[in-house]
Amino acid sequence: MRSGKFLSPALLALGLAACGAGTSPRLPPLPDLPSFEVTAPTALSGRGWDGVVEAVRRADLSAQTAGRVAAMAVDVNDRVAAGELLLRITAVEQDAAANTARAQLRAADAAAAEAELNLRRYAALAEKQFVSPAQIDQARAARDTAVAARDAARAQLAQAEQQAGYTLVKAPFDGIVSARAVEPGETVAPGQSLLSVYAPGDLRIEVAVPQSRAEAIRRDPRAQVLLPGGRRVEPAQVVVFPAADPMSHSVNVRLRLPDLEGAPAPGTTAKVVFAADAAAGEQGAAPPLRIPATAVAQRGELSGVYVKQGERLVLRQLRLGARIGDEVEVISGLLAGDRVVRDPVAAVQALAAQRKAAEGKP
């Protein structure tokens, strides 16, 4: 693995020579070089499981009526409020259907009112025995039919108005527009994707772990999430699914992220480290040390760091593992407690100055 700063052959040779020639009992003091102490890995430095950040509240908005896109009020990355207009579809046919339904409802109202009056007239005549009971029954049936027709017309109007309302696509909640699938003037059909919106403050990560590790994670759900850029956060909630996938024999674990400033966007990758895995280690071995990748000096296949030992700098060759964010794993070459110079180029320059001072050169 190649990481860290590349040194020229001359600088690297100087560093190696200085390290090998440091046999003098007295060395001029080194300049003040920023350094750090290598620390033992924390309890949560075990194997990482890859996952993807996803929004808990996410909506893929699709067309619920046919028409042409008349106007787009938002674009990707725009913040929207709940109920805000996002997109408008032409409503010529929908408005015509709604107007027709309103006219039919008015006609049905008039018919129902007339049938009610006829029933009252027949009821008054029946008291004087001017009409037969059969005529009363017919008038009552006509009234009930007219009322049913009015109710059907009212339902048709509600449906037509709903279709007209579908031409105005509004935000279901406060969020950010993450995707846009249509352009103004484009014809859409019911079910066609229009926009995607997500709430940025409510995120989670879902990872799949072997079923052999699920029970240990369920007993000890502590975890850390390594986000892009090397930032580590503790999840607000860890949920281990109760059943395993029958095809992959893995168990999903869902981790709810806390409210973060500068939260990652949905779709970005992240690593999850569980305390149960860190305690077990990999095949019983201790987890590897980690150091900043910028402290590594790289020349070809040689990787190393400069370790301070009193007034001496020693170039240690390293065997590196995976790079995780801004850090790199050290498989061998360093021990906890070693003090490493942060800038290898500055270390070589300091060695050159020390050598000149030791030789009495200006």
mmCIF file with all atom_site columns, N, CA and C in Angstrom, residues 29-93:
data_model
loop_
_atom_site.group_PDB
_atom_site.id
_atom_site.type_symbol
_atom_site.label_atom_id
_atom_site.label_alt_id
_atom_site.label_comp_id
_atom_site.label_asym_id
_atom_site.label_entity_id
_atom_site.label_seq_id
_atom_site.pdbx_PDB_ins_code
_atom_site.Cartn_x
_atom_site.Cartn_y
_atom_site.Cartn_z
_atom_site.occupancy
_atom_site.B_iso_or_equiv
_atom_site.pdbx_formal_charge
_atom_site.auth_seq_id
_atom_site.auth_comp_id
_atom_site.auth_asym_id
_atom_site.auth_atom_id
_atom_site.pdbx_PDB_model_num
ATOM 1   N N  . PRO A 1 29 ? 21.316  19.465 19.442  1.00 0.00 ? 29 PRO A N  1
ATOM 2   C CA . PRO A 1 29 ? 19.871  19.281 19.668  1.00 0.00 ? 29 PRO A CA 1
ATOM 3   C C  . PRO A 1 29 ? 19.096  19.411 18.362  1.00 0.00 ? 29 PRO A C  1
ATOM 4   N N  . LEU A 1 30 ? 18.062  18.654 18.269  1.00 0.00 ? 30 LEU A N  1
ATOM 5   C CA . LEU A 1 30 ? 17.171  18.729 17.102  1.00 0.00 ? 30 LEU A CA 1
ATOM 6   C C  . LEU A 1 30 ? 16.274  19.952 17.200  1.00 0.00 ? 30 LEU A C  1
ATOM 7   N N  . PRO A 1 31 ? 15.909  20.525 16.068  1.00 0.00 ? 31 PRO A N  1
ATOM 8   C CA . PRO A 1 31 ? 14.900  21.590 16.124  1.00 0.00 ? 31 PRO A CA 1
ATOM 9   C C  . PRO A 1 31 ? 13.563  21.035 16.606  1.00 0.00 ? 31 PRO A C  1
ATOM 10  N N  . ASP A 1 32 ? 12.680  21.926 16.981  1.00 0.00 ? 32 ASP A N  1
ATOM 11  C CA . ASP A 1 32 ? 11.364  21.511 17.486  1.00 0.00 ? 32 ASP A CA 1
ATOM 12  C C  . ASP A 1 32 ? 10.532  20.974 16.332  1.00 0.00 ? 32 ASP A C  1
ATOM 13  N N  . LEU A 1 33 ? 10.320  19.663 16.326  1.00 0.00 ? 33 LEU A N  1
ATOM 14  C CA . LEU A 1 33 ? 9.557   19.013 15.258  1.00 0.00 ? 33 LEU A CA 1
ATOM 15  C C  . LEU A 1 33 ? 8.215   18.549 15.811  1.00 0.00 ? 33 LEU A C  1
ATOM 16  N N  . PRO A 1 34 ? 7.099   18.936 15.178  1.00 0.00 ? 34 PRO A N  1
ATOM 17  C CA . PRO A 1 34 ? 5.794   18.424 15.626  1.00 0.00 ? 34 PRO A CA 1
ATOM 18  C C  . PRO A 1 34 ? 5.767   16.899 15.541  1.00 0.00 ? 34 PRO A C  1
ATOM 19  N N  . SER A 1 35 ? 5.329   16.281 16.591  1.00 0.00 ? 35 SER A N  1
ATOM 20  C CA . SER A 1 35 ? 5.294   14.824 16.635  1.00 0.00 ? 35 SER A CA 1
ATOM 21  C C  . SER A 1 35 ? 4.077   14.372 17.420  1.00 0.00 ? 35 SER A C  1
ATOM 22  N N  . PHE A 1 36 ? 3.859   13.087 17.426  1.00 0.00 ? 36 PHE A N  1
ATOM 23  C CA . PHE A 1 36 ? 2.741   12.508 18.180  1.00 0.00 ? 36 PHE A CA 1
ATOM 24  C C  . PHE A 1 36 ? 3.182   11.177 18.751  1.00 0.00 ? 36 PHE A C  1
ATOM 25  N N  . GLU A 1 37 ? 2.507   10.763 19.795  1.00 0.00 ? 37 GLU A N  1
ATOM 26  C CA . GLU A 1 37 ? 2.814   9.488  20.430  1.00 0.00 ? 37 GLU A CA 1
ATOM 27  C C  . GLU A 1 37 ? 1.858   8.428  19.920  1.00 0.00 ? 37 GLU A C  1
ATOM 28  N N  . VAL A 1 38 ? 2.415   7.300  19.522  1.00 0.00 ? 38 VAL A N  1
ATOM 29  C CA . VAL A 1 38 ? 1.598   6.196  19.039  1.00 0.00 ? 38 VAL A CA 1
ATOM 30  C C  . VAL A 1 38 ? 0.863   5.593  20.228  1.00 0.00 ? 38 VAL A C  1
ATOM 31  N N  . THR A 1 39 ? -0.436  5.519  20.114  1.00 0.00 ? 39 THR A N  1
ATOM 32  C CA . THR A 1 39 ? -1.256  4.997  21.206  1.00 0.00 ? 39 THR A CA 1
ATOM 33  C C  . THR A 1 39 ? -1.821  3.638  20.841  1.00 0.00 ? 39 THR A C  1
ATOM 34  N N  . ALA A 1 40 ? -2.056  2.854  21.843  1.00 0.00 ? 40 ALA A N  1
ATOM 35  C CA . ALA A 1 40 ? -2.664  1.539  21.624  1.00 0.00 ? 40 ALA A CA 1
ATOM 36  C C  . ALA A 1 40 ? -4.069  1.722  21.080  1.00 0.00 ? 40 ALA A C  1
ATOM 37  N N  . PRO A 1 41 ? -4.544  0.826  20.246  1.00 0.00 ? 41 PRO A N  1
ATOM 38  C CA . PRO A 1 41 ? -5.897  0.950  19.685  1.00 0.00 ? 41 PRO A CA 1
ATOM 39  C C  . PRO A 1 41 ? -6.950  0.924  20.777  1.00 0.00 ? 41 PRO A C  1
ATOM 40  N N  . THR A 1 42 ? -7.998  1.668  20.540  1.00 0.00 ? 42 THR A N  1
ATOM 41  C CA . THR A 1 42 ? -9.100  1.716  21.498  1.00 0.00 ? 42 THR A CA 1
ATOM 42  C C  . THR A 1 42 ? -9.893  0.424  21.456  1.00 0.00 ? 42 THR A C  1
ATOM 43  N N  . ALA A 1 43 ? -10.855 0.358  22.361  1.00 0.00 ? 43 ALA A N  1
ATOM 44  C CA . ALA A 1 43 ? -11.673 -0.865 22.422  1.00 0.00 ? 43 ALA A CA 1
ATOM 45  C C  . ALA A 1 43 ? -12.461 -1.087 21.156  1.00 0.00 ? 43 ALA A C  1
ATOM 46  N N  . LEU A 1 44 ? -12.698 -0.038 20.373  1.00 0.00 ? 44 LEU A N  1
ATOM 47  C CA . LEU A 1 44 ? -13.471 -0.176 19.151  1.00 0.00 ? 44 LEU A CA 1
ATOM 48  C C  . LEU A 1 44 ? -12.576 0.054  17.942  1.00 0.00 ? 44 LEU A C  1
ATOM 49  N N  . SER A 1 45 ? -11.544 -0.745 17.816  1.00 0.00 ? 45 SER A N  1
ATOM 50  C CA . SER A 1 45 ? -10.641 -0.639 16.672  1.00 0.00 ? 45 SER A CA 1
ATOM 51  C C  . SER A 1 45 ? -10.590 -1.951 15.911  1.00 0.00 ? 45 SER A C  1
ATOM 52  N N  . GLY A 1 46 ? -11.633 -2.721 15.993  1.00 0.00 ? 46 GLY A N  1
ATOM 53  C CA . GLY A 1 46 ? -11.653 -4.011 15.333  1.00 0.00 ? 46 GLY A CA 1
ATOM 54  C C  . GLY A 1 46 ? -12.042 -3.898 13.871  1.00 0.00 ? 46 GLY A C  1
ATOM 55  N N  . ARG A 1 47 ? -12.560 -4.990 13.341  1.00 0.00 ? 47 ARG A N  1
ATOM 56  C CA . ARG A 1 47 ? -12.918 -5.053 11.936  1.00 0.00 ? 47 ARG A CA 1
ATOM 57  C C  . ARG A 1 47 ? -14.079 -4.119 11.642  1.00 0.00 ? 47 ARG A C  1
ATOM 58  N N  . GLY A 1 48 ? -14.006 -3.451 10.501  1.00 0.00 ? 48 GLY A N  1
ATOM 59  C CA . GLY A 1 48 ? -15.079 -2.551 10.097  1.00 0.00 ? 48 GLY A CA 1
ATOM 60  C C  . GLY A 1 48 ? -15.993 -3.206 9.082   1.00 0.00 ? 48 GLY A C  1
ATOM 61  N N  . TRP A 1 49 ? -17.289 -2.963 9.211   1.00 0.00 ? 49 TRP A N  1
ATOM 62  C CA . TRP A 1 49 ? -18.291 -3.475 8.274   1.00 0.00 ? 49 TRP A CA 1
ATOM 63  C C  . TRP A 1 49 ? -18.766 -2.315 7.412   1.00 0.00 ? 49 TRP A C  1
ATOM 64  N N  . ASP A 1 50 ? -18.774 -2.521 6.110   1.00 0.00 ? 50 ASP A N  1
ATOM 65  C CA . ASP A 1 50 ? -19.160 -1.466 5.179   1.00 0.00 ? 50 ASP A CA 1
ATOM 66  C C  . ASP A 1 50 ? -20.669 -1.303 5.167   1.00 0.00 ? 50 ASP A C  1
ATOM 67  N N  . GLY A 1 51 ? -21.101 -0.044 5.154   1.00 0.00 ? 51 GLY A N  1
ATOM 68  C CA . GLY A 1 51 ? -22.519 0.278  5.069   1.00 0.00 ? 51 GLY A CA 1
ATOM 69  C C  . GLY A 1 51 ? -22.714 1.544  4.263   1.00 0.00 ? 51 GLY A C  1
ATOM 70  N N  . VAL A 1 52 ? -23.954 1.879  4.022   1.00 0.00 ? 52 VAL A N  1
ATOM 71  C CA . VAL A 1 52 ? -24.313 3.058  3.236   1.00 0.00 ? 52 VAL A CA 1
ATOM 72  C C  . VAL A 1 52 ? -25.254 3.925  4.060   1.00 0.00 ? 52 VAL A C  1
ATOM 73  N N  . VAL A 1 53 ? -24.964 5.217  4.092   1.00 0.00 ? 53 VAL A N  1
ATOM 74  C CA . VAL A 1 53 ? -25.824 6.161  4.809   1.00 0.00 ? 53 VAL A CA 1
ATOM 75  C C  . VAL A 1 53 ? -27.128 6.325  4.035   1.00 0.00 ? 53 VAL A C  1
ATOM 76  N N  . GLU A 1 54 ? -28.232 6.255  4.744   1.00 0.00 ? 54 GLU A N  1
ATOM 77  C CA . GLU A 1 54 ? -29.536 6.450  4.107   1.00 0.00 ? 54 GLU A CA 1
ATOM 78  C C  . GLU A 1 54 ? -30.413 7.300  5.009   1.00 0.00 ? 54 GLU A C  1
ATOM 79  N N  . ALA A 1 55 ? -31.337 7.988  4.390   1.00 0.00 ? 55 ALA A N  1
ATOM 80  C CA . ALA A 1 55 ? -32.254 8.852  5.129   1.00 0.00 ? 55 ALA A CA 1
ATOM 81  C C  . ALA A 1 55 ? -33.422 8.032  5.668   1.00 0.00 ? 55 ALA A C  1
ATOM 82  N N  . VAL A 1 56 ? -33.779 8.280  6.922   1.00 0.00 ? 56 VAL A N  1
ATOM 83  C CA . VAL A 1 56 ? -34.932 7.601  7.504   1.00 0.00 ? 56 VAL A CA 1
ATOM 84  C C  . VAL A 1 56 ? -36.214 8.099  6.830   1.00 0.00 ? 56 VAL A C  1
ATOM 85  N N  . ARG A 1 57 ? -36.310 9.417  6.672   1.00 0.00 ? 57 ARG A N  1
ATOM 86  C CA . ARG A 1 57 ? -37.476 10.004 5.991   1.00 0.00 ? 57 ARG A CA 1
ATOM 87  C C  . ARG A 1 57 ? -37.061 10.364 4.579   1.00 0.00 ? 57 ARG A C  1
ATOM 88  N N  . ARG A 1 58 ? -37.524 9.581  3.630   1.00 0.00 ? 58 ARG A N  1
ATOM 89  C CA . ARG A 1 58 ? -37.186 9.780  2.230   1.00 0.00 ? 58 ARG A CA 1
ATOM 90  C C  . ARG A 1 58 ? -38.418 9.491  1.392   1.00 0.00 ? 58 ARG A C  1
ATOM 91  N N  . ALA A 1 59 ? -38.681 10.340 0.422   1.00 0.00 ? 59 ALA A N  1
ATOM 92  C CA . ALA A 1 59 ? -39.884 10.191 -0.397  1.00 0.00 ? 59 ALA A CA 1
ATOM 93  C C  . ALA A 1 59 ? -39.504 10.317 -1.863  1.00 0.00 ? 59 ALA A C  1
ATOM 94  N N  . ASP A 1 60 ? -39.896 9.313  -2.639  1.00 0.00 ? 60 ASP A N  1
ATOM 95  C CA . ASP A 1 60 ? -39.772 9.368  -4.092  1.00 0.00 ? 60 ASP A CA 1
ATOM 96  C C  . ASP A 1 60 ? -41.140 9.766  -4.638  1.00 0.00 ? 60 ASP A C  1
ATOM 97  N N  . LEU A 1 61 ? -41.254 10.997 -5.099  1.00 0.00 ? 61 LEU A N  1
ATOM 98  C CA . LEU A 1 61 ? -42.532 11.523 -5.564  1.00 0.00 ? 61 LEU A CA 1
ATOM 99  C C  . LEU A 1 61 ? -42.749 11.137 -7.023  1.00 0.00 ? 61 LEU A C  1
ATOM 100 N N  . SER A 1 62 ? -43.907 10.579 -7.315  1.00 0.00 ? 62 SER A N  1
ATOM 101 C CA . SER A 1 62 ? -44.246 10.172 -8.673  1.00 0.00 ? 62 SER A CA 1
ATOM 102 C C  . SER A 1 62 ? -45.561 10.812 -9.093  1.00 0.00 ? 62 SER A C  1
ATOM 103 N N  . ALA A 1 63 ? -45.772 10.853 -10.389 1.00 0.00 ? 63 ALA A N  1
ATOM 104 C CA . ALA A 1 63 ? -47.000 11.458 -10.923 1.00 0.00 ? 63 ALA A CA 1
ATOM 105 C C  . ALA A 1 63 ? -48.203 10.583 -10.596 1.00 0.00 ? 63 ALA A C  1
ATOM 106 N N  . GLN A 1 64 ? -49.283 11.220 -10.162 1.00 0.00 ? 64 GLN A N  1
ATOM 107 C CA . GLN A 1 64 ? -50.521 10.505 -9.873  1.00 0.00 ? 64 GLN A CA 1
ATOM 108 C C  . GLN A 1 64 ? -51.620 10.844 -10.862 1.00 0.00 ? 64 GLN A C  1
ATOM 109 N N  . THR A 1 65 ? -51.272 11.631 -11.871 1.00 0.00 ? 65 THR A N  1
ATOM 110 C CA . THR A 1 65 ? -52.197 11.960 -12.938 1.00 0.00 ? 65 THR A CA 1
ATOM 111 C C  . THR A 1 65 ? -51.384 12.228 -14.192 1.00 0.00 ? 65 THR A C  1
ATOM 112 N N  . ALA A 1 66 ? -52.025 12.122 -15.334 1.00 0.00 ? 66 ALA A N  1
ATOM 113 C CA . ALA A 1 66 ? -51.330 12.348 -16.606 1.00 0.00 ? 66 ALA A CA 1
ATOM 114 C C  . ALA A 1 66 ? -51.363 13.829 -16.963 1.00 0.00 ? 66 ALA A C  1
ATOM 115 N N  . GLY A 1 67 ? -50.368 14.250 -17.706 1.00 0.00 ? 67 GLY A N  1
ATOM 116 C CA . GLY A 1 67 ? -50.310 15.641 -18.138 1.00 0.00 ? 67 GLY A CA 1
ATOM 117 C C  . GLY A 1 67 ? -48.922 16.022 -18.597 1.00 0.00 ? 67 GLY A C  1
ATOM 118 N N  . ARG A 1 68 ? -48.700 17.299 -18.714 1.00 0.00 ? 68 ARG A N  1
ATOM 119 C CA . ARG A 1 68 ? -47.411 17.839 -19.130 1.00 0.00 ? 68 ARG A CA 1
ATOM 120 C C  . ARG A 1 68 ? -46.864 18.718 -18.017 1.00 0.00 ? 68 ARG A C  1
ATOM 121 N N  . VAL A 1 69 ? -45.562 18.629 -17.776 1.00 0.00 ? 69 VAL A N  1
ATOM 122 C CA . VAL A 1 69 ? -44.945 19.434 -16.732 1.00 0.00 ? 69 VAL A CA 1
ATOM 123 C C  . VAL A 1 69 ? -44.996 20.898 -17.142 1.00 0.00 ? 69 VAL A C  1
ATOM 124 N N  . ALA A 1 70 ? -45.772 21.684 -16.404 1.00 0.00 ? 70 ALA A N  1
ATOM 125 C CA . ALA A 1 70 ? -45.927 23.101 -16.742 1.00 0.00 ? 70 ALA A CA 1
ATOM 126 C C  . ALA A 1 70 ? -44.824 23.953 -16.141 1.00 0.00 ? 70 ALA A C  1
ATOM 127 N N  . ALA A 1 71 ? -44.374 23.639 -14.938 1.00 0.00 ? 71 ALA A N  1
ATOM 128 C CA . ALA A 1 71 ? -43.364 24.462 -14.275 1.00 0.00 ? 71 ALA A CA 1
ATOM 129 C C  . ALA A 1 71 ? -42.664 23.646 -13.207 1.00 0.00 ? 71 ALA A C  1
ATOM 130 N N  . MET A 1 72 ? -41.358 23.905 -13.027 1.00 0.00 ? 72 MET A N  1
ATOM 131 C CA . MET A 1 72 ? -40.558 23.315 -11.960 1.00 0.00 ? 72 MET A CA 1
ATOM 132 C C  . MET A 1 72 ? -40.195 24.433 -10.989 1.00 0.00 ? 72 MET A C  1
ATOM 133 N N  . ALA A 1 73 ? -40.585 24.284 -9.737  1.00 0.00 ? 73 ALA A N  1
ATOM 134 C CA . ALA A 1 73 ? -40.309 25.329 -8.745  1.00 0.00 ? 73 ALA A CA 1
ATOM 135 C C  . ALA A 1 73 ? -39.014 25.093 -7.983  1.00 0.00 ? 73 ALA A C  1
ATOM 136 N N  . VAL A 1 74 ? -38.458 23.891 -8.054  1.00 0.00 ? 74 VAL A N  1
ATOM 137 C CA . VAL A 1 74 ? -37.242 23.573 -7.297  1.00 0.00 ? 74 VAL A CA 1
ATOM 138 C C  . VAL A 1 74 ? -36.294 22.788 -8.174  1.00 0.00 ? 74 VAL A C  1
ATOM 139 N N  . ASP A 1 75 ? -35.065 22.656 -7.675  1.00 0.00 ? 75 ASP A N  1
ATOM 140 C CA . ASP A 1 75 ? -34.053 21.865 -8.357  1.00 0.00 ? 75 ASP A CA 1
ATOM 141 C C  . ASP A 1 75 ? -33.285 21.054 -7.312  1.00 0.00 ? 75 ASP A C  1
ATOM 142 N N  . VAL A 1 76 ? -32.371 20.233 -7.777  1.00 0.00 ? 76 VAL A N  1
ATOM 143 C CA . VAL A 1 76 ? -31.573 19.398 -6.885  1.00 0.00 ? 76 VAL A CA 1
ATOM 144 C C  . VAL A 1 76 ? -30.810 20.266 -5.892  1.00 0.00 ? 76 VAL A C  1
ATOM 145 N N  . ASN A 1 77 ? -30.756 19.835 -4.640  1.00 0.00 ? 77 ASN A N  1
ATOM 146 C CA . ASN A 1 77 ? -30.055 20.479 -3.534  1.00 0.00 ? 77 ASN A CA 1
ATOM 147 C C  . ASN A 1 77 ? -30.817 21.661 -2.943  1.00 0.00 ? 77 ASN A C  1
ATOM 148 N N  . ASP A 1 78 ? -32.039 21.922 -3.416  1.00 0.00 ? 78 ASP A N  1
ATOM 149 C CA . ASP A 1 78 ? -32.837 22.994 -2.825  1.00 0.00 ? 78 ASP A CA 1
ATOM 150 C C  . ASP A 1 78 ? -33.494 22.495 -1.541  1.00 0.00 ? 78 ASP A C  1
ATOM 151 N N  . ARG A 1 79 ? -33.525 23.368 -0.546  1.00 0.00 ? 79 ARG A N  1
ATOM 152 C CA . ARG A 1 79 ? -34.254 23.066 0.688   1.00 0.00 ? 79 ARG A CA 1
ATOM 153 C C  . ARG A 1 79 ? -35.706 23.469 0.518   1.00 0.00 ? 79 ARG A C  1
ATOM 154 N N  . VAL A 1 80 ? -36.607 22.615 0.973   1.00 0.00 ? 80 VAL A N  1
ATOM 155 C CA . VAL A 1 80 ? -38.032 22.859 0.815   1.00 0.00 ? 80 VAL A CA 1
ATOM 156 C C  . VAL A 1 80 ? -38.716 22.679 2.163   1.00 0.00 ? 80 VAL A C  1
ATOM 157 N N  . ALA A 1 81 ? -39.840 23.360 2.316   1.00 0.00 ? 81 ALA A N  1
ATOM 158 C CA . ALA A 1 81 ? -40.657 23.247 3.520   1.00 0.00 ? 81 ALA A CA 1
ATOM 159 C C  . ALA A 1 81 ? -41.861 22.362 3.240   1.00 0.00 ? 81 ALA A C  1
ATOM 160 N N  . ALA A 1 82 ? -42.405 21.772 4.285   1.00 0.00 ? 82 ALA A N  1
ATOM 161 C CA . ALA A 1 82 ? -43.575 20.915 4.132   1.00 0.00 ? 82 ALA A CA 1
ATOM 162 C C  . ALA A 1 82 ? -44.720 21.702 3.506   1.00 0.00 ? 82 ALA A C  1
ATOM 163 N N  . GLY A 1 83 ? -45.331 21.147 2.456   1.00 0.00 ? 83 GLY A N  1
ATOM 164 C CA . GLY A 1 83 ? -46.427 21.804 1.770   1.00 0.00 ? 83 GLY A CA 1
ATOM 165 C C  . GLY A 1 83 ? -46.000 22.764 0.685   1.00 0.00 ? 83 GLY A C  1
ATOM 166 N N  . GLU A 1 84 ? -44.706 22.969 0.496   1.00 0.00 ? 84 GLU A N  1
ATOM 167 C CA . GLU A 1 84 ? -44.229 23.900 -0.535  1.00 0.00 ? 84 GLU A CA 1
ATOM 168 C C  . GLU A 1 84 ? -44.420 23.290 -1.921  1.00 0.00 ? 84 GLU A C  1
ATOM 169 N N  . LEU A 1 85 ? -44.817 24.125 -2.899  1.00 0.00 ? 85 LEU A N  1
ATOM 170 C CA . LEU A 1 85 ? -45.035 23.656 -4.263  1.00 0.00 ? 85 LEU A CA 1
ATOM 171 C C  . LEU A 1 85 ? -43.699 23.310 -4.907  1.00 0.00 ? 85 LEU A C  1
ATOM 172 N N  . LEU A 1 86 ? -43.606 22.093 -5.436  1.00 0.00 ? 86 LEU A N  1
ATOM 173 C CA . LEU A 1 86 ? -42.382 21.634 -6.086  1.00 0.00 ? 86 LEU A CA 1
ATOM 174 C C  . LEU A 1 86 ? -42.506 21.620 -7.603  1.00 0.00 ? 86 LEU A C  1
ATOM 175 N N  . LEU A 1 87 ? -43.655 21.212 -8.084  1.00 0.00 ? 87 LEU A N  1
ATOM 176 C CA . LEU A 1 87 ? -43.841 20.996 -9.520  1.00 0.00 ? 87 LEU A CA 1
ATOM 177 C C  . LEU A 1 87 ? -45.313 21.142 -9.849  1.00 0.00 ? 87 LEU A C  1
ATOM 178 N N  . ARG A 1 88 ? -45.583 21.686 -11.048 1.00 0.00 ? 88 ARG A N  1
ATOM 179 C CA . ARG A 1 88 ? -46.974 21.856 -11.479 1.00 0.00 ? 88 ARG A CA 1
ATOM 180 C C  . ARG A 1 88 ? -47.175 21.190 -12.827 1.00 0.00 ? 88 ARG A C  1
ATOM 181 N N  . ILE A 1 89 ? -48.245 20.392 -12.923 1.00 0.00 ? 89 ILE A N  1
ATOM 182 C CA . ILE A 1 89 ? -48.608 19.692 -14.146 1.00 0.00 ? 89 ILE A CA 1
ATOM 183 C C  . ILE A 1 89 ? -49.838 20.372 -14.736 1.00 0.00 ? 89 ILE A C  1
ATOM 184 N N  . THR A 1 90 ? -49.903 20.419 -16.044 1.00 0.00 ? 90 THR A N  1
ATOM 185 C CA . THR A 1 90 ? -51.069 21.033 -16.691 1.00 0.00 ? 90 THR A CA 1
ATOM 186 C C  . THR A 1 90 ? -52.342 20.337 -16.227 1.00 0.00 ? 90 THR A C  1
ATOM 187 N N  . ALA A 1 91 ? -53.404 21.152 -16.034 1.00 0.00 ? 91 ALA A N  1
ATOM 188 C CA . ALA A 1 91 ? -54.638 20.632 -15.433 1.00 0.00 ? 91 ALA A CA 1
ATOM 189 C C  . ALA A 1 91 ? -55.851 20.887 -16.310 1.00 0.00 ? 91 ALA A C  1
ATOM 190 N N  . VAL A 1 92 ? -55.690 20.931 -17.640 1.00 0.00 ? 92 VAL A N  1
ATOM 191 C CA . VAL A 1 92 ? -56.818 21.223 -18.527 1.00 0.00 ? 92 VAL A CA 1
ATOM 192 C C  . VAL A 1 92 ? -57.870 20.131 -18.430 1.00 0.00 ? 92 VAL A C  1
ATOM 193 N N  . GLU A 1 93 ? -57.469 18.894 -18.613 1.00 0.00 ? 93 GLU A N  1
ATOM 194 C CA . GLU A 1 93 ? -58.429 17.790 -18.563 1.00 0.00 ? 93 GLU A CA 1
ATOM 195 C C  . GLU A 1 93 ? -58.985 17.613 -17.156 1.00 0.00 ? 93 GLU A C  1
#
